[in-house]
């Protein structure tokens, strides 16, 4: 058999195409550095219609100068781009669709723009790819959503393109690597170009161009919760969660979603948790942004380690001075990584605690409601039982309900909600709005955030439903109804049914856990306002001005 090795195929078409594009801007710069005032012109030269563009914009750090520059390109030259965005957060992220610069989008989260994107989909002003989880979106960057051009943000760069990302590294390395090693073009906006970098987070050989932005990239304190706004009901929810889940199942590694419910848990560890003798037994290892409400627990010795998705405005000095807890570089600044922390939250932790806007009668939940396409972010990554997990911990093993010799444990996936939202809108509903949104937006599947069969516990002010114990779908419905309050789900079952579930340990009310509702009040919080968090930190926490009320 003769093998013909002589072909006319070129195996460098992508590399050749990149070289051709880069040659188009030699009249603008003969180095890696783009003049600030010529960024729009550079994009017009480099971008071609139909290109796939990944724009860094997670829920904290935004490549805001580059997104604004992209929105200013001539739509007669640059059009029909396929945008890949972790978070649709800024107005120009959607302006580019209205102007025709972009045509299709794949994204993970659209909280700040959720109403607008829902309307634009209804008006057919953009084409939907998919609504992703973070890990799903990052994974596809290396498979079928490989970037033509990546637009990212960093703190500093040198003239060779080496990047220092500082405390908010977040998703930058993932985006850069996906583009750099498939001959995509990587452009980084930086706050400063200097030859004195504290450390190199991304090597210059991965970066094609850098530009010093006209102002620092947008950075929002999205994970700061002022304890002043924590209510007595949220304190009760926290007590129920600590006593009925963390203590019961010996939860040692965990992730908290962001919200006042979980902030209350964090602030009760040094007080209520201490009174239960739980320090050193639970809540030792975390996948978590540096929430300011974690400071009292850290300072009082509860926390051994925290790996962060990103940073938090005002927490830079605190994390720098607590290297025994946080992952920090030799320069002292935090090293965060959204992709790796999402994976840690998916596989390495015992428990995820989150919340939702709607939960149906079997535990499916979603933050997508009528007229609001918020997306999911990382909740589905961390809020499911990963079938690939093999390492055993007491909490994971505690979920086993079978004597089968091949039985395995399960990750604890907890939803903590009040039975009604602001405005007395019920959280527990017979059918999720996500089903209507699927039909209206012509989506292939309903945008469910966390599927009910992954949820092990639901906590409300009424008590806990231990769903993992339910022996049938009907028993699962009954358990949820028992703690759903006066909602369409909660009114269907009688006190007699609920009493049976309590006796069997499928439902627990606060009194079943030794909790007095009258004791659930703000006096239990280790810090009752931002000023007290600053005091706990020894002055290391420097909250943004809008949180400084003293």
PDB file of C-alpha atoms in Angstrom, residues 237 240-241 244-245 249 352-356 358-365 412-419 427-428 450-469 476 479-485 489 506-509 513:
ATOM      1  CA  UNK A 237     -32.840  31.316  57.749  1.00  0.00           C
ATOM      2  CA  UNK A 240     -31.803  26.962  60.326  1.00  0.00           C
ATOM      3  CA  UNK A 241     -29.114  26.393  57.707  1.00  0.00           C
ATOM      4  CA  UNK A 244     -30.071  21.809  60.218  1.00  0.00           C
ATOM      5  CA  UNK A 245     -27.533  21.415  57.403  1.00  0.00           C
ATOM      6  CA  UNK A 249     -23.978  16.934  57.679  1.00  0.00           C
ATOM      7  CA  UNK A 352     -23.433  24.981  47.473  1.00  0.00           C
ATOM      8  CA  UNK A 353     -25.927  27.451  48.929  1.00  0.00           C
ATOM      9  CA  UNK A 354     -27.841  29.677  46.549  1.00  0.00           C
ATOM     10  CA  UNK A 355     -31.162  31.374  46.076  1.00  0.00           C
ATOM     11  CA  UNK A 356     -33.683  31.842  43.299  1.00  0.00           C
ATOM     12  CA  UNK A 358     -38.839  30.948  41.424  1.00  0.00           C
ATOM     13  CA  UNK A 359     -38.979  27.319  42.581  1.00  0.00           C
ATOM     14  CA  UNK A 360     -41.575  24.901  41.267  1.00  0.00           C
ATOM     15  CA  UNK A 361     -43.347  22.065  43.061  1.00  0.00           C
ATOM     16  CA  UNK A 362     -40.519  19.545  42.523  1.00  0.00           C
ATOM     17  CA  UNK A 363     -37.584  21.897  43.157  1.00  0.00           C
ATOM     18  CA  UNK A 364     -36.620  23.156  39.697  1.00  0.00           C
ATOM     19  CA  UNK A 365     -35.539  26.782  39.992  1.00  0.00           C
ATOM     20  CA  UNK A 412     -25.332  19.096  48.969  1.00  0.00           C
ATOM     21  CA  UNK A 413     -27.202  21.624  46.827  1.00  0.00           C
ATOM     22  CA  UNK A 414     -29.198  23.994  49.015  1.00  0.00           C
ATOM     23  CA  UNK A 415     -31.704  26.675  48.062  1.00  0.00           C
ATOM     24  CA  UNK A 416     -32.348  29.271  50.784  1.00  0.00           C
ATOM     25  CA  UNK A 417     -35.320  31.508  50.035  1.00  0.00           C
ATOM     26  CA  UNK A 418     -38.065  33.433  51.733  1.00  0.00           C
ATOM     27  CA  UNK A 419     -41.447  32.147  50.631  1.00  0.00           C
ATOM     28  CA  UNK A 427     -41.298  32.224  45.141  1.00  0.00           C
ATOM     29  CA  UNK A 428     -42.953  28.801  45.024  1.00  0.00           C
ATOM     30  CA  UNK A 450     -30.837  24.398  38.910  1.00  0.00           C
ATOM     31  CA  UNK A 451     -32.755  21.221  38.166  1.00  0.00           C
ATOM     32  CA  UNK A 452     -34.819  19.795  40.982  1.00  0.00           C
ATOM     33  CA  UNK A 453     -33.183  16.385  40.970  1.00  0.00           C
ATOM     34  CA  UNK A 454     -29.909  18.053  41.973  1.00  0.00           C
ATOM     35  CA  UNK A 455     -31.413  19.947  44.919  1.00  0.00           C
ATOM     36  CA  UNK A 456     -30.913  18.174  48.254  1.00  0.00           C
ATOM     37  CA  UNK A 457     -32.314  20.782  50.649  1.00  0.00           C
ATOM     38  CA  UNK A 458     -34.643  23.785  50.499  1.00  0.00           C
ATOM     39  CA  UNK A 459     -34.715  26.225  53.431  1.00  0.00           C
ATOM     40  CA  UNK A 460     -37.413  28.814  54.073  1.00  0.00           C
ATOM     41  CA  UNK A 461     -38.553  30.687  57.163  1.00  0.00           C
ATOM     42  CA  UNK A 462     -40.927  27.750  57.708  1.00  0.00           C
ATOM     43  CA  UNK A 463     -38.153  25.154  57.946  1.00  0.00           C
ATOM     44  CA  UNK A 464     -36.076  22.674  55.917  1.00  0.00           C
ATOM     45  CA  UNK A 465     -37.199  20.163  53.298  1.00  0.00           C
ATOM     46  CA  UNK A 466     -34.644  17.314  53.218  1.00  0.00           C
ATOM     47  CA  UNK A 467     -35.414  16.435  49.617  1.00  0.00           C
ATOM     48  CA  UNK A 468     -32.639  13.863  49.341  1.00  0.00           C
ATOM     49  CA  UNK A 469     -34.649  11.687  51.752  1.00  0.00           C
ATOM     50  CA  UNK A 476     -40.769  15.337  47.286  1.00  0.00           C
ATOM     51  CA  UNK A 479     -41.846  18.069  51.507  1.00  0.00           C
ATOM     52  CA  UNK A 480     -41.581  21.254  49.468  1.00  0.00           C
ATOM     53  CA  UNK A 481     -45.190  22.135  50.140  1.00  0.00           C
ATOM     54  CA  UNK A 482     -44.593  21.763  53.871  1.00  0.00           C
ATOM     55  CA  UNK A 483     -42.107  24.649  53.912  1.00  0.00           C
ATOM     56  CA  UNK A 484     -43.557  26.734  51.038  1.00  0.00           C
ATOM     57  CA  UNK A 485     -45.877  28.839  53.191  1.00  0.00           C
ATOM     58  CA  UNK A 489     -47.377  25.168  46.197  1.00  0.00           C
ATOM     59  CA  UNK A 506     -38.038  14.617  55.767  1.00  0.00           C
ATOM     60  CA  UNK A 507     -39.085  18.054  57.002  1.00  0.00           C
ATOM     61  CA  UNK A 508     -37.779  19.964  60.037  1.00  0.00           C
ATOM     62  CA  UNK A 509     -39.281  23.100  61.506  1.00  0.00           C
ATOM     63  CA  UNK A 513     -33.863  21.832  65.440  1.00  0.00           C
TER      64      UNK A 513
END
